[in-house]
Amino acid sequence: MRGRLRWRPPGAALPGKVGLAALDFPTGTLLFTEAGSKKRASLHLVRGEEALRALDPGGLDVVDSSRADFRAALVRENHTLKRALTDPRLFSGIGNAYSDEILHAARLSPLKLTRNLTDGEIARLHVSTKATLIEWTDRLRREAGDGFPEKVTAFREGMAVHGRFGQPCPVCGAPVQRIVYAENEANYCARCQTGGRLLADRALSRLLREDWPRRLEE
Ligand SMILES: [Zn+2]
């Protein structure tokens, strides 16, 4: 989550607390850092394409995918959309942030089950996934220009719902909602994605019981 690669002048020193590794090249030094107390970053050294493939969880790269391949990956298991989109065995490279943005663009609930989707919903989700990934890849490439991407974060100016709890949805103006679970949170717009229904936040609803609003208007 907080592992980063930083490109520095040749021979740059490894920063004390966060530095994990430095790879020296004639034109610069690639620093590998990880902030925070949870150490989860790792660096694998493999020899040959077969060894590399063994590290690939096998998820579909949606940008170049056909509708049929997308549908097959989506309904292989019956999960919530949020979980299916972020499962690297099913789809490649979609994390918490982009799954929120994709589901908002597709106007689908993060808790909808993949096997309950209609053909129309699958088509919409496929188009929205491609469009969101292409749009953000282009944006981040433009931002970095010829340089090395420095400001790596899951929270971006211009996102519709991710990291925007309580702020107005850019489409309809309703406040962005959240569901907190484990160490993650999912953001969505109730008016655009769930027909105004608020999805129960497990932690909060346990705390508030009957005091938990069920509808956006409440
Ligand atoms: Zn909305």
Short mmCIF file of C-alpha atoms and ligand atoms in Angstrom, two decimals:
data_model
loop_
_atom_site.label_atom_id
_atom_site.label_comp_id
_atom_site.label_asym_id
_atom_site.label_seq_id
_atom_site.Cartn_x
_atom_site.Cartn_y
_atom_site.Cartn_z
CA MET A 1 0.00 0.00 0.00
CA ARG A 2 2.72 2.47 0.86
CA GLY A 3 5.64 1.07 -1.08
CA ARG A 4 7.07 3.57 -3.58
CA LEU A 5 9.71 3.75 -6.27
CA ARG A 6 11.63 7.03 -6.53
CA TRP A 7 14.08 8.04 -9.22
CA ARG A 8 17.04 10.02 -7.92
CA PRO A 9 20.45 11.25 -9.19
CA PRO A 10 23.15 8.55 -9.45
CA GLY A 11 24.53 7.44 -6.11
CA ALA A 12 21.64 8.82 -4.03
CA ALA A 13 21.73 7.65 -0.41
CA LEU A 14 19.13 5.23 0.89
CA PRO A 15 16.83 7.17 3.26
CA GLY A 16 17.24 5.80 6.79
CA LYS A 17 13.80 4.93 8.11
CA VAL A 18 11.82 4.20 4.94
CA GLY A 19 14.54 2.95 2.59
CA LEU A 20 14.35 -0.72 1.62
CA ALA A 21 16.63 -0.94 -1.40
CA ALA A 22 18.53 1.19 -3.89
CA LEU A 23 19.27 0.08 -7.45
CA ASP A 24 22.17 2.02 -8.97
CA PHE A 25 22.28 2.72 -12.71
CA PRO A 26 24.72 4.97 -14.64
CA THR A 27 21.92 7.54 -15.19
CA GLY A 28 20.31 7.43 -11.75
CA THR A 29 19.36 5.53 -8.64
CA LEU A 30 16.01 3.83 -8.16
CA LEU A 31 15.03 3.99 -4.49
CA PHE A 32 12.52 1.54 -3.07
CA THR A 33 10.85 2.93 0.07
CA GLU A 34 7.97 2.07 2.35
CA ALA A 35 6.47 4.50 4.87
CA GLY A 36 4.36 3.47 7.86
CA SER A 37 4.67 0.79 10.47
CA LYS A 38 3.06 -2.04 8.46
CA LYS A 39 5.81 -3.49 6.32
CA ARG A 40 4.24 -5.21 3.34
CA ALA A 41 6.34 -4.14 0.36
CA SER A 42 8.42 -6.85 -1.25
CA LEU A 43 10.90 -7.19 -4.08
CA HIS A 44 11.13 -10.47 -6.02
CA LEU A 45 14.06 -11.53 -8.15
CA VAL A 46 13.15 -14.10 -10.78
CA ARG A 47 14.98 -15.76 -13.67
CA GLY A 48 13.14 -16.42 -16.94
CA GLU A 49 9.61 -15.80 -18.19
CA GLU A 50 8.22 -18.92 -16.60
CA ALA A 51 9.33 -17.81 -13.15
CA LEU A 52 7.83 -14.41 -13.88
CA ARG A 53 4.52 -15.96 -14.94
CA ALA A 54 4.36 -17.85 -11.66
CA LEU A 55 3.94 -14.46 -9.94
CA ASP A 56 1.04 -13.41 -12.20
CA PRO A 57 -2.30 -13.96 -10.41
CA GLY A 58 -3.87 -14.23 -13.87
CA GLY A 59 -6.47 -11.46 -13.85
CA LEU A 60 -7.85 -10.11 -17.13
CA ASP A 61 -6.43 -6.87 -18.50
CA VAL A 62 -9.76 -5.14 -19.12
CA VAL A 63 -8.53 -2.36 -21.42
CA ASP A 64 -7.97 -4.78 -24.34
CA SER A 65 -10.64 -7.29 -23.35
CA SER A 66 -13.69 -8.49 -25.28
CA ARG A 67 -17.16 -8.38 -23.75
CA ALA A 68 -17.20 -12.20 -23.59
CA ASP A 69 -13.88 -12.44 -21.71
CA PHE A 70 -14.97 -9.69 -19.33
CA ARG A 71 -18.24 -11.44 -18.58
CA ALA A 72 -16.49 -14.79 -18.06
CA ALA A 73 -14.10 -13.32 -15.49
CA LEU A 74 -16.89 -11.41 -13.77
CA VAL A 75 -19.23 -14.35 -13.22
CA ARG A 76 -16.60 -17.05 -12.63
CA GLU A 77 -17.41 -16.67 -8.93
CA ASN A 78 -20.44 -15.05 -7.30
CA HIS A 79 -19.08 -12.07 -5.39
CA THR A 80 -19.98 -8.47 -4.74
CA LEU A 81 -18.87 -6.18 -7.56
CA LYS A 82 -16.45 -4.42 -5.23
CA ARG A 83 -14.71 -7.67 -4.39
CA ALA A 84 -14.74 -9.07 -7.94
CA LEU A 85 -13.25 -5.94 -9.51
CA THR A 86 -10.42 -5.76 -6.97
CA ASP A 87 -9.56 -9.48 -7.09
CA PRO A 88 -6.26 -9.78 -9.00
CA ARG A 89 -7.12 -13.38 -9.96
CA LEU A 90 -10.14 -12.06 -11.91
CA PHE A 91 -9.02 -8.60 -13.08
CA SER A 92 -5.58 -7.08 -13.38
CA GLY A 93 -4.59 -3.77 -11.83
CA ILE A 94 -7.88 -2.49 -10.37
CA GLY A 95 -7.49 -1.44 -6.75
CA ASN A 96 -9.77 0.12 -4.19
CA ALA A 97 -9.72 3.63 -5.71
CA TYR A 98 -10.44 2.72 -9.32
CA SER A 99 -13.11 0.18 -8.43
CA ASP A 100 -15.01 2.99 -6.66
CA GLU A 101 -14.67 5.21 -9.72
CA ILE A 102 -15.65 2.42 -12.13
CA LEU A 103 -18.79 1.50 -10.16
CA HIS A 104 -19.84 5.13 -9.95
CA ALA A 105 -19.38 5.56 -13.71
CA ALA A 106 -21.39 2.36 -14.31
CA ARG A 107 -24.09 3.46 -11.81
CA LEU A 108 -23.87 0.09 -10.03
CA SER A 109 -23.91 -0.75 -6.32
CA PRO A 110 -20.59 -2.01 -4.91
CA LEU A 111 -22.54 -4.73 -3.07
CA LYS A 112 -24.45 -6.06 -6.09
CA LEU A 113 -23.63 -9.74 -6.74
CA THR A 114 -21.89 -10.48 -10.02
CA ARG A 115 -24.22 -13.34 -10.97
CA ASN A 116 -27.29 -11.09 -10.51
CA LEU A 117 -26.19 -8.64 -13.22
CA THR A 118 -28.27 -8.24 -16.39
CA ASP A 119 -26.63 -8.24 -19.83
CA GLY A 120 -27.15 -4.49 -19.97
CA GLU A 121 -25.42 -3.98 -16.62
CA ILE A 122 -22.46 -6.14 -17.65
CA ALA A 123 -22.15 -4.15 -20.89
CA ARG A 124 -22.26 -0.87 -18.94
CA LEU A 125 -19.68 -2.11 -16.44
CA HIS A 126 -17.35 -3.25 -19.23
CA VAL A 127 -17.52 0.13 -20.99
CA SER A 128 -17.09 2.03 -17.69
CA THR A 129 -14.12 -0.09 -16.60
CA LYS A 130 -12.28 0.49 -19.88
CA ALA A 131 -13.13 4.20 -19.94
CA THR A 132 -12.09 4.80 -16.32
CA LEU A 133 -8.78 2.94 -16.65
CA ILE A 134 -7.92 4.66 -19.95
CA GLU A 135 -8.90 8.10 -18.67
CA TRP A 136 -6.79 7.80 -15.50
CA THR A 137 -3.81 6.24 -17.29
CA ASP A 138 -3.84 9.20 -19.70
CA ARG A 139 -4.22 11.72 -16.88
CA LEU A 140 -1.36 10.29 -14.82
CA ARG A 141 0.88 10.03 -17.89
CA ARG A 142 0.16 13.67 -18.74
CA GLU A 143 0.87 14.68 -15.14
CA ALA A 144 4.23 12.87 -15.06
CA GLY A 145 5.22 14.11 -18.54
CA ASP A 146 8.78 12.97 -19.30
CA GLY A 147 9.57 12.72 -15.59
CA PHE A 148 9.28 9.85 -13.15
CA PRO A 149 5.86 9.76 -11.39
CA GLU A 150 6.47 11.22 -7.94
CA LYS A 151 3.13 11.88 -6.25
CA VAL A 152 1.83 8.33 -5.99
CA THR A 153 -1.43 8.26 -4.03
CA ALA A 154 -4.83 6.58 -4.16
CA PHE A 155 -6.57 9.92 -3.62
CA ARG A 156 -6.68 12.10 -6.69
CA GLU A 157 -8.13 15.47 -7.47
CA GLY A 158 -10.86 14.85 -10.03
CA MET A 159 -12.07 11.54 -8.66
CA ALA A 160 -15.86 11.32 -8.49
CA VAL A 161 -16.37 9.38 -5.25
CA HIS A 162 -13.16 7.74 -3.99
CA GLY A 163 -11.90 9.47 -0.85
CA ARG A 164 -14.72 12.03 -1.10
CA PHE A 165 -17.03 10.94 1.76
CA GLY A 166 -19.61 13.64 2.46
CA GLN A 167 -18.72 15.75 -0.55
CA PRO A 168 -21.20 16.26 -3.40
CA CYS A 169 -21.36 13.69 -6.19
CA PRO A 170 -20.19 15.48 -9.38
CA VAL A 171 -23.12 13.97 -11.31
CA CYS A 172 -26.12 14.53 -9.01
CA GLY A 173 -24.86 16.56 -6.03
CA ALA A 174 -25.91 14.03 -3.34
CA PRO A 175 -23.32 13.51 -0.57
CA VAL A 176 -20.88 10.67 -1.26
CA GLN A 177 -21.40 7.71 1.10
CA ARG A 178 -18.98 5.17 2.50
CA ILE A 179 -18.82 1.62 3.77
CA VAL A 180 -15.91 0.94 6.09
CA TYR A 181 -14.62 -2.62 6.27
CA ALA A 182 -11.38 -4.10 7.57
CA GLU A 183 -8.70 -1.56 6.63
CA ASN A 184 -10.55 -0.33 3.58
CA GLU A 185 -13.41 1.89 2.71
CA ALA A 186 -15.65 1.93 -0.34
CA ASN A 187 -17.22 5.19 -1.51
CA TYR A 188 -20.38 5.44 -3.61
CA CYS A 189 -23.25 7.76 -4.46
CA ALA A 190 -26.58 6.43 -3.21
CA ARG A 191 -28.62 8.43 -5.70
CA CYS A 192 -26.57 7.34 -8.74
CA GLN A 193 -25.77 3.76 -7.71
CA THR A 194 -28.25 2.23 -5.27
CA GLY A 195 -31.56 3.97 -6.00
CA GLY A 196 -31.12 6.12 -2.89
CA ARG A 197 -30.65 3.14 -0.57
CA LEU A 198 -27.84 3.49 1.98
CA LEU A 199 -25.69 0.38 2.26
CA ALA A 200 -25.27 -0.72 5.85
CA ASP A 201 -21.90 0.13 7.26
CA ARG A 202 -21.28 -2.84 9.51
CA ALA A 203 -19.36 -1.03 12.22
CA LEU A 204 -21.64 2.00 12.33
CA SER A 205 -24.94 0.16 12.01
CA ARG A 206 -24.02 -2.13 14.90
CA LEU A 207 -23.32 0.96 16.95
CA LEU A 208 -26.42 2.87 15.93
CA ARG A 209 -28.87 -0.03 15.47
CA GLU A 210 -32.24 1.43 14.57
CA ASP A 211 -30.81 4.91 14.43
CA TRP A 212 -29.12 4.16 11.14
CA PRO A 213 -30.77 5.91 8.14
CA ARG A 214 -31.90 3.51 5.41
CA ARG A 215 -32.58 6.06 2.72
CA LEU A 216 -30.62 9.04 1.48
CA GLU A 217 -33.52 11.40 2.33
CA GLU A 218 -33.41 10.37 5.99
ZN ZN B 1 -24.63 10.92 -7.73
#
